Tab-separated table of C-alpha atoms in Angstrom:
chain	number	residue	atom	x	y	z
F	1	MET	CA	34.710	0.207	-7.695
F	2	SER	CA	31.021	-1.592	-8.161
F	3	ALA	CA	30.710	-4.463	-9.608
F	4	ALA	CA	27.221	-3.104	-10.677
F	5	GLY	CA	28.336	-2.857	-14.448
F	6	THR	CA	28.185	-6.574	-14.376
F	7	ALA	CA	25.785	-7.052	-11.576
F	8	VAL	CA	23.726	-10.402	-12.131
F	9	LEU	CA	20.233	-9.686	-11.911
F	10	ARG	CA	17.859	-12.350	-10.885
F	11	VAL	CA	14.388	-11.681	-12.485
F	12	HIS	CA	11.339	-13.052	-10.490
F	13	ARG	CA	7.784	-13.127	-11.830
F	14	VAL	CA	4.920	-11.461	-9.518
F	15	GLY	CA	1.516	-12.674	-10.428
F	16	HIS	CA	0.581	-11.720	-13.980
F	17	THR	CA	1.281	-8.065	-14.479
F	18	ALA	CA	4.647	-7.642	-12.396
F	19	LEU	CA	8.283	-8.563	-12.060
F	20	LEU	CA	10.999	-8.340	-9.175
F	21	ALA	CA	14.423	-7.760	-10.169
F	22	GLU	CA	17.079	-9.036	-7.559
F	23	ALA	CA	20.371	-7.559	-7.403
F	24	PRO	CA	23.184	-8.791	-5.512
F	25	ASP	CA	23.874	-6.126	-2.905
F	26	ALA	CA	22.410	-2.161	-2.237
F	27	ALA	CA	25.178	-0.661	-4.891
F	28	ALA	CA	23.656	-2.750	-7.986
F	29	THR	CA	20.286	-1.924	-6.607
F	30	ALA	CA	20.733	1.549	-6.908
F	31	ALA	CA	22.638	1.149	-10.138
F	32	LEU	CA	19.540	-0.659	-11.383
F	33	HIS	CA	16.982	1.625	-9.998
F	34	ALA	CA	18.710	4.650	-11.638
F	35	GLU	CA	18.677	2.829	-14.986
F	36	LEU	CA	14.980	1.987	-15.127
F	37	LEU	CA	14.231	5.679	-14.453
F	38	ARG	CA	16.745	6.770	-16.875
F	39	ARG	CA	15.233	4.430	-19.432
F	40	ARG	CA	11.609	5.560	-18.185
F	41	GLU	CA	12.568	9.076	-18.880
F	42	ALA	CA	13.773	8.418	-22.084
F	43	GLY	CA	10.596	6.283	-23.192
F	44	ALA	CA	12.248	3.156	-23.335
F	45	LEU	CA	10.438	1.149	-21.043
F	46	PRO	CA	6.954	-0.232	-21.663
F	47	PRO	CA	4.050	1.405	-19.369
F	48	LEU	CA	4.380	0.543	-15.680
F	49	ALA	CA	2.147	1.938	-12.757
F	50	ASP	CA	4.701	1.680	-10.193
F	51	ILE	CA	8.769	1.044	-9.999
F	52	VAL	CA	9.729	0.124	-6.302
F	53	PRO	CA	13.060	-0.264	-4.867
F	54	GLY	CA	13.554	-2.445	-1.965
F	55	ALA	CA	16.813	-3.296	-0.170
F	56	THR	CA	18.281	-5.317	-2.619
F	57	THR	CA	15.200	-5.737	-5.357
F	58	VAL	CA	13.180	-3.165	-7.774
F	59	LEU	CA	9.628	-4.546	-8.395
F	60	LEU	CA	8.196	-3.151	-11.828
F	61	ASP	CA	4.270	-3.268	-11.104
F	62	GLY	CA	1.696	-2.961	-13.479
F	63	PHE	CA	2.470	-4.259	-17.015
F	64	THR	CA	-0.443	-3.843	-19.213
F	65	SER	CA	0.887	-6.613	-21.789
F	66	ALA	CA	2.397	-10.001	-21.024
F	67	LYS	CA	4.455	-9.757	-24.239
F	68	GLU	CA	6.158	-6.602	-22.729
F	69	ARG	CA	6.552	-8.144	-19.340
F	70	ASP	CA	8.141	-11.210	-20.918
F	71	GLY	CA	10.332	-9.072	-23.177
F	72	LEU	CA	11.903	-7.337	-20.275
F	73	ALA	CA	12.098	-10.041	-18.107
F	74	ALA	CA	14.402	-11.950	-20.811
F	75	GLU	CA	16.301	-8.784	-21.534
F	76	LEU	CA	16.956	-7.450	-17.868
F	77	PRO	CA	19.825	-10.121	-16.956
F	78	ALA	CA	22.000	-8.527	-19.662
F	79	TRP	CA	21.682	-5.160	-18.861
F	80	GLN	CA	24.820	-2.875	-18.547
F	81	LEU	CA	24.394	-0.865	-15.232
F	82	PRO	CA	26.375	2.058	-14.501
F	83	PRO	CA	26.786	2.947	-10.885
F	84	ALA	CA	24.367	5.383	-10.044
F	85	ARG	CA	26.226	8.967	-10.170
F	86	ALA	CA	25.769	11.494	-7.996
F	87	ALA	CA	25.097	14.497	-10.233
F	88	ASP	CA	21.843	12.495	-11.456
F	89	THR	CA	20.518	12.083	-8.091
F	90	PRO	CA	18.694	14.623	-5.803
F	91	ALA	CA	20.274	16.215	-2.595
F	92	LEU	CA	18.859	17.249	0.739
F	93	THR	CA	19.996	18.742	3.632
F	94	VAL	CA	17.901	17.341	6.666
F	95	PRO	CA	18.489	19.644	9.852
F	96	VAL	CA	18.634	17.937	13.135
F	97	ARG	CA	18.144	18.882	17.048
F	98	TYR	CA	19.813	15.839	18.521
F	99	ASP	CA	17.635	15.552	21.361
F	100	GLY	CA	16.104	12.152	21.217
F	101	PRO	CA	15.126	9.993	24.174
F	102	ASP	CA	17.755	7.089	23.120
F	103	LEU	CA	20.701	9.405	22.857
F	104	ALA	CA	22.239	8.105	26.168
F	105	GLU	CA	21.567	4.501	25.269
F	106	VAL	CA	22.863	4.981	21.755
F	107	ALA	CA	26.121	6.918	22.994
F	108	GLU	CA	26.571	4.170	25.310
F	109	ARG	CA	26.792	1.408	22.552
F	110	TRP	CA	29.157	3.941	20.372
F	111	GLY	CA	31.227	4.683	23.159
F	112	CYS	CA	30.901	8.496	23.039
F	113	ALA	CA	29.473	10.910	25.198
F	114	PRO	CA	25.528	12.039	24.367
F	115	ASP	CA	26.272	15.273	22.964
F	116	GLU	CA	28.799	13.538	20.407
F	117	VAL	CA	25.973	11.375	18.660
F	118	GLY	CA	24.780	13.964	16.595
F	119	ALA	CA	27.969	15.165	15.105
F	120	LEU	CA	29.280	11.606	14.625
F	121	HIS	CA	25.635	10.589	12.931
F	122	ALA	CA	26.016	13.499	10.720
F	123	SER	CA	29.198	13.270	9.728
F	124	PHE	CA	28.412	10.213	7.298
F	125	ALA	CA	26.714	10.386	3.785
F	126	TYR	CA	23.169	8.864	3.357
F	127	ARG	CA	20.975	7.800	0.700
F	128	VAL	CA	17.189	6.775	0.370
F	129	ASP	CA	17.419	3.152	-0.728
F	130	PHE	CA	13.478	2.568	-0.614
F	131	CYS	CA	10.503	3.645	0.955
F	132	GLY	CA	7.700	1.888	2.897
F	133	PHE	CA	5.894	2.017	6.589
F	134	ALA	CA	4.316	5.227	6.251
F	135	PRO	CA	4.203	7.723	2.944
F	136	GLY	CA	7.333	9.269	2.753
F	137	PHE	CA	9.114	7.486	5.296
F	138	GLY	CA	12.650	6.554	3.527
F	139	TYR	CA	14.835	3.895	4.694
F	140	LEU	CA	18.277	5.610	4.506
F	141	THR	CA	21.745	3.665	4.308
F	142	GLY	CA	24.914	5.157	5.304
F	143	LEU	CA	25.674	4.550	8.779
F	144	PRO	CA	28.803	2.329	9.208
F	145	GLU	CA	28.305	-1.173	10.126
F	146	ARG	CA	29.972	-0.589	13.751
F	147	TYR	CA	27.289	2.115	14.492
F	148	GLN	CA	24.116	-0.035	13.876
F	149	LEU	CA	22.127	-0.765	16.612
F	150	PRO	CA	19.175	-3.356	16.923
F	151	ARG	CA	15.362	-2.050	17.234
F	152	ARG	CA	14.178	-1.559	20.902
F	153	PRO	CA	12.743	-4.386	22.474
F	154	THR	CA	9.582	-2.479	23.252
F	155	PRO	CA	8.281	-0.546	20.503
F	156	ARG	CA	6.885	2.972	21.528
F	157	THR	CA	3.211	3.289	21.049
F	158	ARG	CA	3.669	6.984	19.853
F	159	VAL	CA	6.571	8.416	18.264
F	160	PRO	CA	6.362	11.956	17.050
F	161	THR	CA	6.304	13.528	13.718
F	162	GLY	CA	10.007	14.348	12.624
F	163	ALA	CA	11.762	12.000	14.850
F	164	VAL	CA	15.238	11.127	13.622
F	165	ALA	CA	15.548	7.257	14.371
F	166	LEU	CA	17.883	4.085	14.225
F	167	ALA	CA	17.418	0.675	13.392
F	168	GLY	CA	20.022	-1.856	12.112
F	169	PRO	CA	21.520	-0.056	9.017
F	170	TYR	CA	19.130	2.194	8.408
F	171	THR	CA	18.192	5.840	9.430
F	172	GLY	CA	14.803	7.198	9.121
F	173	VAL	CA	12.560	10.034	9.820
F	174	TYR	CA	8.969	9.647	11.262
F	175	PRO	CA	6.598	11.748	8.801
F	176	GLN	CA	3.635	11.484	10.903
F	177	PRO	CA	2.671	10.332	14.593
F	178	SER	CA	2.900	6.183	14.767
F	179	PRO	CA	3.974	3.516	16.659
F	180	GLY	CA	7.750	2.783	16.413
F	181	GLY	CA	10.472	0.749	17.535
F	182	TRP	CA	13.636	2.243	16.459
F	183	GLN	CA	15.891	4.379	18.623
F	184	LEU	CA	14.885	8.117	18.315
F	185	ILE	CA	18.141	10.363	18.581
F	186	GLY	CA	16.699	13.626	17.423
F	187	THR	CA	14.131	15.908	15.647
F	188	THR	CA	13.682	17.625	12.270
F	189	PRO	CA	11.391	20.479	11.774
F	190	LEU	CA	11.476	19.481	7.900
F	191	ARG	CA	7.985	18.498	6.896
F	192	LEU	CA	8.886	15.225	5.202
F	193	PHE	CA	5.520	14.268	3.855
F	194	ASP	CA	2.930	16.880	2.450
F	195	PRO	CA	0.044	15.464	0.396
F	196	GLY	CA	-0.637	18.844	-0.575
F	197	ARG	CA	2.544	19.927	-1.660
F	198	ASP	CA	4.530	19.189	-4.854
F	199	PRO	CA	6.863	17.017	-4.164
F	200	ALA	CA	4.733	15.591	-1.515
F	201	ALA	CA	7.846	13.285	-0.365
F	202	LEU	CA	11.222	14.752	0.159
F	203	LEU	CA	12.798	11.662	1.001
F	204	VAL	CA	12.203	10.295	-2.523
F	205	PRO	CA	14.530	6.992	-3.376
F	206	GLY	CA	17.889	7.473	-4.453
F	207	THR	CA	17.967	11.065	-2.609
F	208	ARG	CA	21.440	11.739	-1.325
F	209	VAL	CA	20.864	13.317	2.112
F	210	THR	CA	23.000	15.313	4.781
F	211	PHE	CA	22.141	15.786	7.953
F	212	GLU	CA	22.976	18.913	9.510
F	213	PRO	CA	23.065	19.437	13.772
F	214	VAL	CA	21.160	22.472	14.507
F	215	ASP	CA	20.763	24.219	18.334
F	216	GLY	CA	17.852	23.388	20.383
F	217	GLY	CA	15.111	25.618	20.513
F	218	ALA	CA	11.895	25.639	18.623
F	219	ALA	CA	12.745	22.368	16.033
Z	70	MET	CA	-29.869	26.828	-5.264
Z	71	THR	CA	-29.741	24.064	-2.290
Z	72	PRO	CA	-25.998	22.870	-2.496
Z	73	ARG	CA	-25.364	19.371	-3.534
Z	74	ARG	CA	-24.257	17.527	-0.391
Z	75	LEU	CA	-24.561	14.485	1.219
Z	76	THR	CA	-25.072	14.759	5.549
Z	77	VAL	CA	-24.599	11.118	7.099
Z	78	VAL	CA	-27.523	9.872	9.134
Z	79	ARG	CA	-26.165	6.770	10.215
Z	80	PRO	CA	-22.491	5.792	9.415
Z	81	GLY	CA	-22.914	1.832	9.901
Z	82	ALA	CA	-20.003	-0.117	11.370
Z	83	LEU	CA	-17.273	1.270	8.523
Z	84	THR	CA	-18.289	3.519	5.738
Z	85	THR	CA	-15.524	5.168	3.633
Z	86	VAL	CA	-15.169	7.564	0.229
Z	87	GLN	CA	-13.335	5.144	-2.411
Z	88	ASP	CA	-12.509	5.881	-6.079
Z	89	LEU	CA	-9.931	3.537	-8.094
Z	90	GLY	CA	-7.439	4.924	-5.834
Z	91	ARG	CA	-3.860	6.216	-6.096
Z	92	PRO	CA	-1.583	4.020	-8.018
Z	93	GLY	CA	1.785	5.557	-8.760
Z	94	HIS	CA	2.736	6.538	-5.409
Z	95	ALA	CA	4.133	3.084	-4.092
Z	96	HIS	CA	7.760	4.210	-4.111
Z	97	LEU	CA	7.165	7.133	-1.949
Z	98	GLY	CA	5.152	4.179	0.538
Z	99	VAL	CA	1.742	5.464	-0.343
Z	100	PRO	CA	-0.387	2.594	-0.597
Z	101	ARG	CA	-2.658	2.347	-3.988
Z	102	SER	CA	-5.775	2.210	-1.639
Z	103	GLY	CA	-9.312	2.556	-3.544
Z	104	ALA	CA	-12.524	0.464	-3.996
Z	105	LEU	CA	-12.088	-3.147	-2.614
Z	106	ASP	CA	-14.490	-4.349	-5.619
Z	107	PRO	CA	-13.551	-2.278	-8.011
Z	108	ALA	CA	-15.831	-3.828	-10.583
Z	109	ALA	CA	-18.717	-2.741	-8.682
Z	110	LEU	CA	-17.972	0.593	-8.386
Z	111	ARG	CA	-17.452	0.694	-12.021
Z	112	LEU	CA	-20.550	-0.863	-12.591
Z	113	ALA	CA	-22.367	1.775	-10.601
Z	114	ASN	CA	-20.615	4.643	-11.924
Z	115	ARG	CA	-21.265	3.177	-15.604
Z	116	LEU	CA	-25.096	3.227	-14.735
Z	117	LEU	CA	-25.316	6.694	-13.339
Z	118	GLY	CA	-23.517	7.901	-16.505
Z	119	ASN	CA	-20.456	9.134	-14.356
Z	120	ALA	CA	-16.754	8.409	-15.020
Z	121	GLU	CA	-15.670	4.884	-13.966
Z	122	GLY	CA	-13.549	6.111	-11.222
Z	123	ALA	CA	-16.055	9.100	-9.589
Z	124	ALA	CA	-15.855	8.291	-5.785
Z	125	ALA	CA	-18.777	6.606	-3.740
Z	126	LEU	CA	-19.308	5.277	-0.620
Z	127	GLU	CA	-18.278	1.683	0.454
Z	128	THR	CA	-19.741	0.411	3.444
Z	129	THR	CA	-19.104	-2.389	5.411
Z	130	LEU	CA	-21.615	-5.489	6.358
Z	131	THR	CA	-24.056	-2.993	8.240
Z	132	GLY	CA	-24.796	-0.392	5.223
Z	133	CYS	CA	-25.190	3.314	5.656
Z	134	ALA	CA	-27.668	6.308	5.473
Z	135	VAL	CA	-27.123	9.683	3.981
Z	136	ARG	CA	-29.628	12.442	3.655
Z	137	THR	CA	-29.315	14.741	0.013
Z	138	ALA	CA	-29.574	18.433	0.565
Z	139	ALA	CA	-30.540	18.829	-2.930
Z	140	PRO	CA	-32.239	16.444	-5.497
Z	141	ALA	CA	-29.634	13.668	-6.471
Z	142	THR	CA	-29.778	10.434	-8.238
Z	143	ALA	CA	-28.221	7.654	-6.498
Z	144	LEU	CA	-27.394	3.565	-7.090
Z	145	VAL	CA	-26.396	1.065	-4.795
Z	146	ALA	CA	-24.632	-1.754	-5.734
Z	147	GLY	CA	-21.874	-4.514	-4.533
Z	148	ALA	CA	-23.161	-6.193	-1.617
Z	149	PRO	CA	-26.731	-6.808	-2.106
Z	150	CYS	CA	-29.211	-5.113	0.815
Z	151	ALA	CA	-32.423	-3.422	1.194
Z	152	VAL	CA	-32.767	-0.245	0.150
Z	153	THR	CA	-34.908	2.780	1.215
Z	154	VAL	CA	-35.870	6.044	0.540
Z	155	ASP	CA	-37.708	8.025	3.621
Z	156	GLY	CA	-38.515	4.163	4.430
Z	157	ARG	CA	-39.989	3.199	1.819
Z	158	PRO	CA	-38.258	0.114	-0.593
Z	159	ALA	CA	-36.435	1.458	-3.663
Z	160	PRO	CA	-34.520	-1.004	-6.043
Z	161	TRP	CA	-31.101	-2.046	-5.466
Z	162	GLY	CA	-28.493	-1.943	-8.317
Z	163	ALA	CA	-30.436	0.427	-10.312
Z	164	PRO	CA	-31.101	4.324	-10.351
Z	165	VAL	CA	-33.007	5.654	-7.589
Z	166	ARG	CA	-34.519	9.324	-7.739
Z	167	LEU	CA	-34.089	11.286	-4.524
Z	168	PRO	CA	-35.723	14.086	-3.701
Z	169	ALA	CA	-34.528	17.358	-1.860
Z	170	GLY	CA	-34.110	16.246	1.898
Z	171	ALA	CA	-34.697	12.639	1.415
Z	172	VAL	CA	-32.877	9.917	3.284
Z	173	LEU	CA	-31.385	6.995	1.510
Z	174	ASP	CA	-30.419	4.088	3.555
Z	175	ALA	CA	-28.593	1.236	2.310
Z	176	GLY	CA	-29.390	-1.827	4.893
Z	177	PRO	CA	-27.317	-4.503	6.380
Z	178	ALA	CA	-25.679	-6.643	3.370
Z	179	THR	CA	-27.743	-9.507	2.797
Z	180	ALA	CA	-24.858	-11.625	1.153
Z	181	GLY	CA	-21.334	-10.304	0.617
Z	182	LEU	CA	-19.711	-7.164	3.214
Z	183	ARG	CA	-19.242	-4.134	0.739
Z	184	SER	CA	-22.124	-2.122	-0.709
Z	185	TYR	CA	-21.603	1.093	-2.549
Z	186	LEU	CA	-23.408	4.362	-2.401
Z	187	ALA	CA	-23.006	5.862	-5.737
Z	188	PHE	CA	-24.184	9.427	-6.854
Z	189	ALA	CA	-24.603	10.920	-10.138
Z	190	GLY	CA	-21.799	13.270	-10.159
Z	191	GLY	CA	-19.451	11.092	-7.642
Z	192	VAL	CA	-18.890	11.867	-3.938
Z	193	ALA	CA	-16.647	15.317	-4.148
Z	194	ALA	CA	-14.565	14.751	-0.734
Z	195	PRO	CA	-11.013	16.770	-1.684
Z	196	PRO	CA	-8.726	14.443	-3.496
Z	197	VAL	CA	-5.373	13.657	-1.984
Z	198	LEU	CA	-2.456	12.665	-4.515
Z	199	GLY	CA	-5.244	12.229	-7.076
Z	200	SER	CA	-7.633	10.277	-5.403
Z	201	ARG	CA	-10.558	10.673	-2.933
Z	202	SER	CA	-9.733	7.220	-1.553
Z	203	ALA	CA	-9.558	6.827	2.220
Z	204	ASP	CA	-6.590	4.918	2.881
Z	205	LEU	CA	-7.046	2.901	6.343
Z	206	LEU	CA	-3.201	1.774	6.529
Z	207	SER	CA	-1.526	5.440	6.183
Z	208	GLY	CA	-4.467	7.796	7.036
Z	209	LEU	CA	-4.721	9.482	3.880
Z	210	GLY	CA	-7.814	10.990	1.957
Z	211	PRO	CA	-11.040	11.323	3.817
Z	212	ALA	CA	-11.554	9.689	7.350
Z	213	PRO	CA	-14.121	6.768	8.005
Z	214	LEU	CA	-17.873	8.658	8.137
Z	215	THR	CA	-19.172	9.516	11.216
Z	216	ASP	CA	-22.614	10.661	12.146
Z	217	GLY	CA	-23.221	14.065	10.590
Z	218	ASP	CA	-20.447	14.240	8.400
Z	219	VAL	CA	-21.066	16.602	5.592
Z	220	LEU	CA	-19.961	15.227	1.929
Z	221	PRO	CA	-19.989	17.552	-1.345
Z	222	LEU	CA	-21.627	15.718	-4.551
Z	223	GLY	CA	-20.024	16.691	-8.007
Z	224	ALA	CA	-22.158	17.669	-10.748
Z	225	PRO	CA	-23.764	15.289	-12.642
Z	226	ALA	CA	-22.552	14.705	-16.246
Z	227	GLY	CA	-26.173	15.154	-17.934
Z	228	ALA	CA	-28.961	12.636	-18.389
Z	229	LEU	CA	-28.928	9.081	-16.768
Z	230	PRO	CA	-27.399	6.659	-19.687
Z	231	PRO	CA	-30.535	4.299	-21.116
Z	232	ALA	CA	-30.758	1.408	-18.639
Z	233	PRO	CA	-29.443	-2.113	-19.669
Z	234	GLY	CA	-32.184	-4.821	-19.621
Z	235	ALA	CA	-29.668	-6.437	-16.674
Z	236	ALA	CA	-26.693	-5.596	-15.104
Z	237	PRO	CA	-24.271	-8.250	-14.523
Z	238	TRP	CA	-24.167	-8.342	-10.556
Z	239	PRO	CA	-22.253	-11.287	-9.742
Z	240	GLY	CA	-23.498	-12.737	-6.315
Z	241	PRO	CA	-20.948	-12.771	-3.560
Z	242	PRO	CA	-19.395	-16.056	-3.165
Z	243	ALA	CA	-20.617	-18.916	-0.886
Z	244	ARG	CA	-16.899	-20.399	-1.245
Z	245	LEU	CA	-13.713	-18.854	-2.767
Z	246	ASP	CA	-11.450	-20.346	-4.951
Z	247	LEU	CA	-8.537	-17.917	-5.326
Z	248	PRO	CA	-6.023	-18.695	-8.534
Z	249	LEU	CA	-2.660	-17.948	-7.419
Z	250	VAL	CA	0.528	-17.610	-9.148
Z	251	LEU	CA	3.522	-19.078	-7.010
Z	252	GLY	CA	6.340	-16.815	-6.389
Z	253	PRO	CA	8.346	-14.593	-6.040
Z	254	ARG	CA	9.339	-16.307	-2.601
Z	255	ALA	CA	8.074	-19.826	-3.151
Z	256	ASP	CA	11.259	-21.001	-2.458
Z	257	TRP	CA	11.110	-20.059	1.226
Z	258	PHE	CA	8.654	-22.432	2.183
Z	259	THR	CA	8.661	-26.432	2.284
Z	260	ARG	CA	7.286	-28.875	-0.098
Z	261	ASP	CA	4.654	-29.496	2.798
Z	262	ALA	CA	3.539	-25.998	2.847
Z	263	LEU	CA	3.211	-25.712	-1.098
Z	264	ARG	CA	1.057	-29.026	-0.979
Z	265	SER	CA	-1.193	-27.749	1.418
Z	266	LEU	CA	-1.264	-24.284	-0.244
Z	267	ASP	CA	-2.630	-25.999	-3.148
Z	268	ALA	CA	-5.051	-28.566	-1.519
Z	269	ALA	CA	-6.275	-27.616	2.123
Z	270	GLU	CA	-9.341	-25.535	2.815
Z	271	PHE	CA	-8.479	-22.396	4.458
Z	272	THR	CA	-11.488	-19.874	5.983
Z	273	VAL	CA	-11.653	-16.132	5.914
Z	274	SER	CA	-10.560	-14.945	9.132
Z	275	PRO	CA	-12.578	-12.224	10.935
Z	276	ARG	CA	-9.169	-10.236	11.369
Z	277	SER	CA	-9.647	-9.393	7.789
Z	278	ASN	CA	-9.954	-5.657	6.635
Z	279	ARG	CA	-9.401	-3.254	4.007
Z	280	ILE	CA	-4.900	-4.425	4.381
Z	281	GLY	CA	-5.843	-7.790	3.887
Z	282	LEU	CA	-7.833	-11.038	3.858
Z	283	ARG	CA	-6.526	-13.299	6.998
Z	284	THR	CA	-6.774	-16.907	6.856
Z	285	ASP	CA	-7.377	-19.290	9.507
Z	286	GLY	CA	-6.305	-22.834	8.617
Z	287	PRO	CA	-3.279	-24.789	8.087
Z	288	VAL	CA	-0.112	-22.726	8.689
Z	289	LEU	CA	2.368	-22.948	5.995
Z	290	ASP	CA	5.948	-24.204	7.248
Z	291	ARG	CA	9.142	-22.092	5.941
Z	292	ALA	CA	12.142	-24.262	4.579
Z	293	ARG	CA	14.549	-21.550	5.354
Z	294	ASP	CA	14.944	-19.226	8.417
Z	295	GLY	CA	16.004	-15.495	8.571
Z	296	GLU	CA	14.667	-12.352	7.241
Z	297	LEU	CA	13.793	-11.390	4.020
Z	298	ALA	CA	15.561	-7.668	2.853
Z	299	SER	CA	12.288	-5.262	2.498
Z	300	GLU	CA	10.692	-5.737	-0.948
Z	301	GLY	CA	7.948	-4.329	-3.176
Z	302	MET	CA	4.578	-5.640	-2.674
Z	303	VAL	CA	1.680	-5.817	-5.294
Z	304	LEU	CA	-1.810	-6.182	-4.935
Z	305	GLY	CA	-2.810	-9.537	-4.276
Z	306	ALA	CA	0.467	-10.568	-2.865
Z	307	VAL	CA	0.001	-13.595	-0.610
Z	308	GLN	CA	2.466	-12.710	2.113
Z	309	VAL	CA	3.113	-15.483	5.119
Z	310	PRO	CA	3.700	-13.802	8.234
Z	311	PRO	CA	5.809	-15.630	11.223
Z	312	ASP	CA	2.896	-17.276	12.512
Z	313	GLY	CA	2.951	-19.101	9.015
Z	314	ARG	CA	-1.095	-18.062	8.591
Z	315	PRO	CA	-1.247	-16.632	4.613
Z	316	VAL	CA	-2.801	-12.581	4.169
Z	317	VAL	CA	-3.993	-11.755	0.692
Z	318	PHE	CA	-2.773	-8.591	0.451
Z	319	LEU	CA	-5.936	-6.058	-0.586
Z	320	ALA	CA	-5.990	-2.112	-1.689
Z	321	ASP	CA	-4.593	-0.959	1.453
Z	322	HIS	CA	-1.720	-3.016	1.747
Z	323	PRO	CA	1.850	-1.586	2.705
Z	324	THR	CA	3.850	-1.153	-0.386
Z	325	THR	CA	6.951	-2.933	1.003
Z	326	GLY	CA	7.339	-5.467	3.226
Z	327	GLY	CA	9.631	-8.183	4.749
Z	328	TYR	CA	7.463	-11.308	5.165
Z	329	PRO	CA	8.053	-13.623	1.794
Z	330	VAL	CA	5.232	-13.730	-0.613
Z	331	ILE	CA	4.444	-17.289	-1.527
Z	332	GLY	CA	2.587	-16.130	-4.600
Z	333	VAL	CA	0.326	-13.585	-6.176
Z	334	VAL	CA	-3.567	-13.717	-6.470
Z	335	PRO	CA	-4.523	-12.036	-9.860
Z	336	ALA	CA	-6.067	-8.735	-9.286
Z	337	GLU	CA	-9.496	-9.460	-11.167
Z	338	ALA	CA	-10.074	-12.418	-8.825
Z	339	LEU	CA	-10.165	-10.371	-5.613
Z	340	PRO	CA	-13.411	-8.541	-5.647
Z	341	PRO	CA	-15.017	-12.177	-4.485
Z	342	ALA	CA	-12.329	-11.997	-1.688
Z	343	ALA	CA	-13.299	-8.572	-0.691
Z	344	GLN	CA	-16.968	-9.464	-0.520
Z	345	ALA	CA	-16.356	-12.703	1.291
Z	346	ARG	CA	-17.550	-13.185	5.170
Z	347	PRO	CA	-15.692	-14.400	7.870
Z	348	GLY	CA	-15.736	-18.156	7.933
Z	349	THR	CA	-16.266	-18.506	4.109
Z	350	PRO	CA	-14.433	-21.583	2.855
Z	351	LEU	CA	-10.988	-20.854	0.858
Z	352	ARG	CA	-8.956	-22.631	-1.234
Z	353	PHE	CA	-5.945	-21.452	-3.636
Z	354	HIS	CA	-5.676	-23.371	-6.573
Z	355	ALA	CA	-1.914	-22.744	-8.883
Z	356	VAL	CA	-2.248	-21.212	-11.870
Z	357	HIS	CA	0.732	-20.450	-14.673
Z	358	PRO	CA	2.332	-16.865	-14.629
């Protein structure tokens, strides 16, 4: 059982209009984020522009009153945080053609054959911890430590849309072409970010993600 | 009826469509974006009878010129500059009537960096996630203007509001004195770094852009090694990358980052920072949260 229920939160001031709540680990951060969303939904939080999770923090940005900011800063460390429940969080299946240019290198480090990387990667359950880098780019955790790899020593100047990639504890999917230094293991046809669609982003923080290997062809 | 639209005649060094941005999507990795001098944009819109957040054109140093197809009313604000209509001098900071086919030219800024060309009815580029702002970090919103681009104008709300006797246009600063609320990661830096942050003179770096005001000057040493786990970033955050040179985050800043933030410049102090030219002397001074 996670210690989230009794997690000790540290609260930092950020300028005049924001707070940064820091949790001891990712599980407690997930619980804190879920609790903040529950309270916002219930109308029990002061108005805020943004609630932005990080790896082990949640930023509360856009307080409109110092009194509300100070009130929440004083109250937060005493919050009881029930662990985030799977039933409360959205789930997404991401189909992947495991055909990335770094498969051979990843396979060598994992001690398996290149065509086994996909099945192994897809065997774990993932969660979007936070977003950043680009609109709709989620940092997904769930890869066990023994499979974690460093970034490539030299970043690529262009990684294509839909590339599924690994770096450290994270799996990510590039929502638009960009430079990138992560290890590319596959491609998804799923459009992860489309500002004209509601919802614009599919990899929202808290989302549980399953990767599903699909055969070659037009991914 | 002639369509209400603008054609870009001279895009200048960098001209973008900006309104008050798209806050509220930071958790998805979407920057807030929006005018770097929102006070200038709001005032320009008020003087034209627009909603405060109507979109306008934000120039960079060299101004911009546009031709209007239909009669329109415009106002040039922000960084002061020579304004002409079909080559004839026109006022800066006050509404200007443009006949059909006229070219409005906002010349190079005589001080500051960013002028705003606002129009009654607003620039009606298609909104993306609730905003017409160009976000130069992620590429959302309309691309920076190029020669011949066509932009629709919205319908004016009605008659112009009565002109005030004098509009309070603050002049761009000869030097910047930026208040700084220390934290959340001030403890990542040495005492010397904190002292020099509060006393030393920096200058605005020419590498500054809509993402951040970069500084030249003292290097801030860290008191600890290692990487900070990525965390949410606010407007005005002063992030210190490994080279030790502080960067003040402006509207197109990334939503999360892994370099420690030594302090935060409150948003109301940022418009002068966004108008400061490279080489402008800059000091920070610590204030209480």
